Amino acid sequence: MGALNTLPQAKTNYAAEPDDFHWHGWSAQETQWRIERLLGRYVECIDDDALEQWPDFFVADQCRYEIITRENTERGMPLALMLCTSHGMLIDRVVSLRQANIYPQRWFRHVLSNVVIHEVSADTLNVHSNYVVFQTRRNGQTDIFSAGKYVDRIVMADGALKFAEKRVLVDTHRVDTLLVTPL
Amino acid sequence: MGALNTLPQAKTNYAAEPDDFHWHGWSAQETQWRIERLLGRYVECIDDDALEQWPDFFVADQCRYEIITRENTERGMPLALMLCTSHGMLIDRVVSLRQANIYPQRWFRHVLSNVVIHEVSADTLNVHSNYVVFQTRRNGQTDIFSAGKYVDRIVMADGALKFAEKRVLVDTHRVDTLLVTPL
Amino acid sequence: MGALNTLPQAKTNYAAEPDDFHWHGWSAQETQWRIERLLGRYVECIDDDALEQWPDFFVADQCRYEIITRENTERGMPLALMLCTSHGMLIDRVVSLRQANIYPQRWFRHVLSNVVIHEVSADTLNVHSNYVVFQTRRNGQTDIFSAGKYVDRIVMADGALKFAEKRVLVDTHRVDTLLVTPL
């Protein structure tokens, strides 16, 4: 868990045949579909600015949400741009965002792809995916806000898929705005 | 239908467990695959500049294709940048495009993700997805042409999946070029 | 094979119903999932800079990897920006890249979508997909590096899916950097 100084490629055999695992009674294929659906809803929640529902994607106990630069990850420096280690901290984050809305209005639009299930244990799926977030400002101009990688630990909690841990490894440094917005 | 002044988030429970619906004899998982395949072919048709086939993705009767700014949607102002309310209007649009090709040549490249099936009725699937269109001009430079969201009503017509309604909610304002190009 | 002067749209009926084919004992749906998993791992291998594993995605005998501009493809000019016609050439390419690393460090991030299986023969799947690669330089700025289309011939080799041919049709011209980096 955490393992900030371990790079994915150290243990990954990228070109290996996909495992035909089963998880919670689902085939690998069905698991893939359900994971993608979870990620699709997660992203739409943020893009629709329905942030009050954002914490619901995480387990109630001992969840972890973290935004960290790829540079720091590769150097083993565990300094996060955003770190929430409880459900309450996720909720506080949204409340702060709504209260301290001093930034010019913008819209976000996520594109997500390359959802790869890497490790499967009885409890947990380790899932990687690439994301790019585009922002459109009030003047109608769209640009790249953040590109990076989600490294997620996903579990079943009360019959639903939830994030036990979501680590956002950002390629892009835009510390000013990253500090306040969930990705 | 239409419901231009209703935002998706008003009725959506983003973090809810996916429904295990059936539709036309397909499981939810198979429906998802078929929808994604429809969208993949739709996008490739445009990117390959095979626009003469573009109207074939829509039902023959009473289809609706609309490009509208997100800003107008959220304000409940139903002013569209492009509006076609019949199959003939879709065909006319392509003919006009081919005849009035006064714009510098460019290529489009769609990236599409987050395909989420939101509502299922006996007839219709309500499907949301995120898109970003990149354009490459003759000088070889690529930039962001349009980012936004597809809000689709998809039906079965003569044994094939077709769009009954496709609403393109654009974040990006580029009225000059948006007016002539399908997204 | 190759068929550089044949455009996809010449033979494609984009809006046609998807074929319910079977391939190597898999349903069309399962084949789609396995192809997307292959592509997801391929892209992650590059983005994680694990290039030493990159050749493993190709068949050992008579593979072909090619980067070509869309412009040249549409004109039937088969001049490639990069061309490898054997497994050894793929390995050489990676060795050269590691030795001649004179470029400023950057990270790549692929987004891949619209994976469409077009032709199915006993041996081979013909698969198209759209990609956009973003690069982030050391200063933390992210921009578009390359947009284009993968045109892949995929086969089963020793029980695993491999690329027999991967043609990268780039919209973006950035010859300086394209010459050294796999896409």
JSON list of C-alpha atoms in Angstrom, two decimals, chain A residues 23-24 26 34-35 38 41 56-60 123 125 153-164, chain B residues 13-20:
[
{"chain": "A", "resi": 23, "resn": "TRP", "atom": "CA", "xyz": [-13.03, -11.68, -8.97]},
{"chain": "A", "resi": 24, "resn": "HIS", "atom": "CA", "xyz": [-16.09, -11.69, -6.76]},
{"chain": "A", "resi": 26, "resn": "TRP", "atom": "CA", "xyz": [-17.07, -11.94, -12.21]},
{"chain": "A", "resi": 34, "resn": "ARG", "atom": "CA", "xyz": [-17.57, -2.67, -14.20]},
{"chain": "A", "resi": 35, "resn": "ILE", "atom": "CA", "xyz": [-14.30, -0.89, -13.48]},
{"chain": "A", "resi": 38, "resn": "LEU", "atom": "CA", "xyz": [-17.02, 3.13, -12.18]},
{"chain": "A", "resi": 41, "resn": "ARG", "atom": "CA", "xyz": [-19.21, 7.80, -13.56]},
{"chain": "A", "resi": 56, "resn": "ASP", "atom": "CA", "xyz": [-19.29, 8.77, -2.36]},
{"chain": "A", "resi": 57, "resn": "PHE", "atom": "CA", "xyz": [-16.89, 7.07, -4.75]},
{"chain": "A", "resi": 58, "resn": "PHE", "atom": "CA", "xyz": [-14.55, 6.26, -1.86]},
{"chain": "A", "resi": 59, "resn": "VAL", "atom": "CA", "xyz": [-14.86, 3.71, 0.93]},
{"chain": "A", "resi": 60, "resn": "ALA", "atom": "CA", "xyz": [-16.15, 5.12, 4.20]},
{"chain": "A", "resi": 123, "resn": "ASP", "atom": "CA", "xyz": [-9.96, -7.95, -1.73]},
{"chain": "A", "resi": 125, "resn": "LEU", "atom": "CA", "xyz": [-7.96, -4.61, -7.76]},
{"chain": "A", "resi": 153, "resn": "ARG", "atom": "CA", "xyz": [-6.96, 0.34, -5.48]},
{"chain": "A", "resi": 154, "resn": "ILE", "atom": "CA", "xyz": [-10.57, -0.66, -5.88]},
{"chain": "A", "resi": 155, "resn": "VAL", "atom": "CA", "xyz": [-12.58, -2.81, -3.50]},
{"chain": "A", "resi": 156, "resn": "MET", "atom": "CA", "xyz": [-16.14, -4.03, -2.99]},
{"chain": "A", "resi": 157, "resn": "ALA", "atom": "CA", "xyz": [-17.84, -2.24, -0.12]},
{"chain": "A", "resi": 158, "resn": "ASP", "atom": "CA", "xyz": [-21.49, -2.92, 0.71]},
{"chain": "A", "resi": 159, "resn": "GLY", "atom": "CA", "xyz": [-22.02, -4.43, -2.70]},
{"chain": "A", "resi": 160, "resn": "ALA", "atom": "CA", "xyz": [-20.58, -1.54, -4.71]},
{"chain": "A", "resi": 161, "resn": "LEU", "atom": "CA", "xyz": [-17.18, -0.84, -6.23]},
{"chain": "A", "resi": 162, "resn": "LYS", "atom": "CA", "xyz": [-15.36, 1.92, -4.37]},
{"chain": "A", "resi": 163, "resn": "PHE", "atom": "CA", "xyz": [-11.93, 3.46, -4.33]},
{"chain": "A", "resi": 164, "resn": "ALA", "atom": "CA", "xyz": [-9.90, 2.40, -1.30]},
{"chain": "B", "resi": 13, "resn": "ASN", "atom": "CA", "xyz": [-26.66, 9.52, -8.58]},
{"chain": "B", "resi": 14, "resn": "TYR", "atom": "CA", "xyz": [-23.14, 9.24, -9.94]},
{"chain": "B", "resi": 15, "resn": "ALA", "atom": "CA", "xyz": [-21.68, 6.89, -7.38]},
{"chain": "B", "resi": 16, "resn": "ALA", "atom": "CA", "xyz": [-24.58, 4.44, -7.44]},
{"chain": "B", "resi": 17, "resn": "GLU", "atom": "CA", "xyz": [-23.98, 0.85, -8.40]},
{"chain": "B", "resi": 18, "resn": "PRO", "atom": "CA", "xyz": [-24.51, 0.20, -12.10]},
{"chain": "B", "resi": 19, "resn": "ASP", "atom": "CA", "xyz": [-27.87, -1.25, -13.00]},
{"chain": "B", "resi": 20, "resn": "ASP", "atom": "CA", "xyz": [-27.82, -4.79, -14.29]}
]
